[in-house]
XYZ file of C-alpha atoms in Angstrom:
149
model
C -35.858 17.225 -15.173
C -33.919 20.513 -14.866
C -32.353 21.298 -11.531
C -32.607 17.717 -10.331
C -30.304 16.433 -7.636
C -29.207 13.864 -10.214
C -27.785 16.493 -12.577
C -24.010 16.228 -12.668
C -23.972 13.185 -10.433
C -21.019 11.632 -12.285
C -18.909 14.765 -11.780
C -19.849 14.828 -8.101
C -18.902 11.171 -7.719
C -15.557 11.778 -9.435
C -14.835 14.728 -7.130
C -15.546 12.548 -4.095
C -13.268 9.792 -5.405
C -10.397 12.260 -5.841
C -10.873 13.279 -2.228
C -10.213 9.694 -1.129
C -6.549 10.014 -2.061
C -4.443 10.257 1.078
C -0.833 10.792 1.938
C 1.040 8.399 4.191
C 4.489 9.154 5.552
C 6.953 6.289 5.379
C 8.535 5.718 8.805
C 12.194 6.644 9.342
C 12.480 8.682 6.156
C 13.175 12.323 6.980
C 15.536 11.510 9.834
C 19.333 11.541 9.920
C 19.523 13.864 6.930
C 17.423 11.696 4.608
C 14.590 13.256 2.614
C 11.018 12.768 3.725
C 9.150 10.070 1.868
C 5.385 10.317 1.514
C 3.143 7.987 -0.449
C 0.086 9.291 -2.238
C -2.336 6.380 -1.981
C -5.806 5.485 -3.173
C -8.226 2.911 -1.792
C -7.638 -0.665 -2.947
C -10.244 -3.103 -4.191
C -11.264 -6.117 -2.124
C -9.549 -8.329 -4.718
C -6.168 -6.895 -3.658
C -6.874 -7.745 -0.019
C -7.982 -11.255 -0.995
C -4.824 -11.740 -3.080
C -2.711 -10.676 -0.086
C -4.547 -13.113 2.174
C -3.986 -15.877 -0.377
C -0.233 -15.192 -0.412
C -0.131 -15.834 3.342
C -2.501 -18.785 3.344
C -0.522 -20.611 0.655
C 2.818 -20.107 2.388
C 4.229 -22.994 4.331
C 4.379 -22.641 8.089
C 8.098 -21.748 7.994
C 7.593 -19.078 5.348
C 4.587 -17.225 6.755
C 6.582 -14.248 8.052
C 8.081 -13.653 4.602
C 4.684 -14.185 3.008
C 3.080 -11.687 5.382
C 5.709 -9.103 4.450
C 5.077 -9.778 0.755
C 1.296 -9.540 1.260
C 1.620 -6.168 2.988
C 3.926 -4.929 0.216
C 1.376 -6.041 -2.405
C -1.348 -3.999 -0.692
C 0.864 -0.926 -0.418
C 2.098 -1.121 -4.013
C -1.465 -1.492 -5.327
C -2.477 1.673 -3.478
C 0.443 3.957 -4.365
C -0.312 6.528 -7.038
C 2.841 8.590 -6.451
C 5.893 8.850 -4.219
C 6.694 12.329 -2.920
C 10.361 12.758 -2.027
C 11.543 15.695 0.045
C 8.135 17.306 -0.006
C 8.154 18.479 -3.616
C 9.512 15.854 -6.018
C 6.806 13.485 -7.185
C 7.651 10.254 -9.008
C 5.964 6.960 -9.764
C 6.679 3.888 -7.668
C 8.614 2.420 -10.599
C 10.730 5.571 -10.970
C 11.430 5.567 -7.252
C 12.614 1.959 -7.526
C 14.999 3.000 -10.279
C 16.459 5.685 -7.990
C 16.891 3.018 -5.293
C 18.915 1.161 -7.957
C 16.627 -1.852 -8.060
C 17.043 -4.045 -11.131
C 14.898 -3.502 -14.210
C 11.656 -5.384 -13.869
C 11.470 -5.033 -10.084
C 7.854 -5.278 -8.969
C 5.996 -2.628 -7.024
C 6.127 -4.836 -3.956
C 9.927 -5.110 -4.386
C 10.120 -1.314 -4.269
C 7.925 -1.185 -1.158
C 10.055 -3.770 0.646
C 13.160 -1.771 -0.281
C 11.990 1.553 1.155
C 10.414 0.032 4.275
C 13.376 -0.062 6.631
C 11.871 -1.936 9.591
C 10.047 -5.280 9.459
C 6.686 -3.813 10.531
C 6.686 -0.728 8.287
C 4.959 -2.342 5.296
C 2.381 -3.967 7.583
C 1.644 -0.644 9.276
C 1.175 1.085 5.922
C -0.997 -1.784 4.635
C -3.265 -1.549 7.699
C -3.751 2.198 7.107
C -4.572 1.520 3.460
C -7.155 -1.170 4.276
C -8.846 1.271 6.656
C -8.728 4.020 4.011
C -10.315 1.520 1.617
C -13.279 1.154 3.939
C -12.427 -2.285 5.248
C -11.471 -1.132 8.720
C -9.917 -3.520 11.152
C -12.061 -6.482 10.106
C -9.499 -7.459 7.483
C -6.091 -8.433 8.751
C -3.883 -10.490 6.495
C -2.432 -12.386 9.460
C -5.464 -12.890 11.721
C -6.776 -16.106 10.201
C -3.351 -17.546 9.513
C -1.880 -17.215 12.995
C -5.013 -17.902 15.018
C -4.240 -20.553 17.570
C -0.516 -20.818 16.741
């Protein structure tokens, strides 16, 4: 059927998916003479959110704060497609970790925890990513775990 709305649907879908990539500024970077730090991120799959929730739910009561930080870092690292330093230098998350002098084999979440300077930075970025992913505010890694505590 020539001229059908279905012609080129795959290309149209791919163009829409590219448009879902966003840029998120990392707090504090760009102040006091430091370069700006912007993450190019893509939506994450529900499985990433579920894995993050599992990290928190399996943590003992005394370790939940650390687990929540790790869960947020997992979400952020899964979403990052590039790190833009100073507005024009683009590197992978792994390369950025190397420039932060993290040891070989450092995970993406290790890199995220290293560049997030304040305790809530990774959580803030993770919340923005879950919203970008279409989950909105209904998914919060901590909600179920701290309810009633």
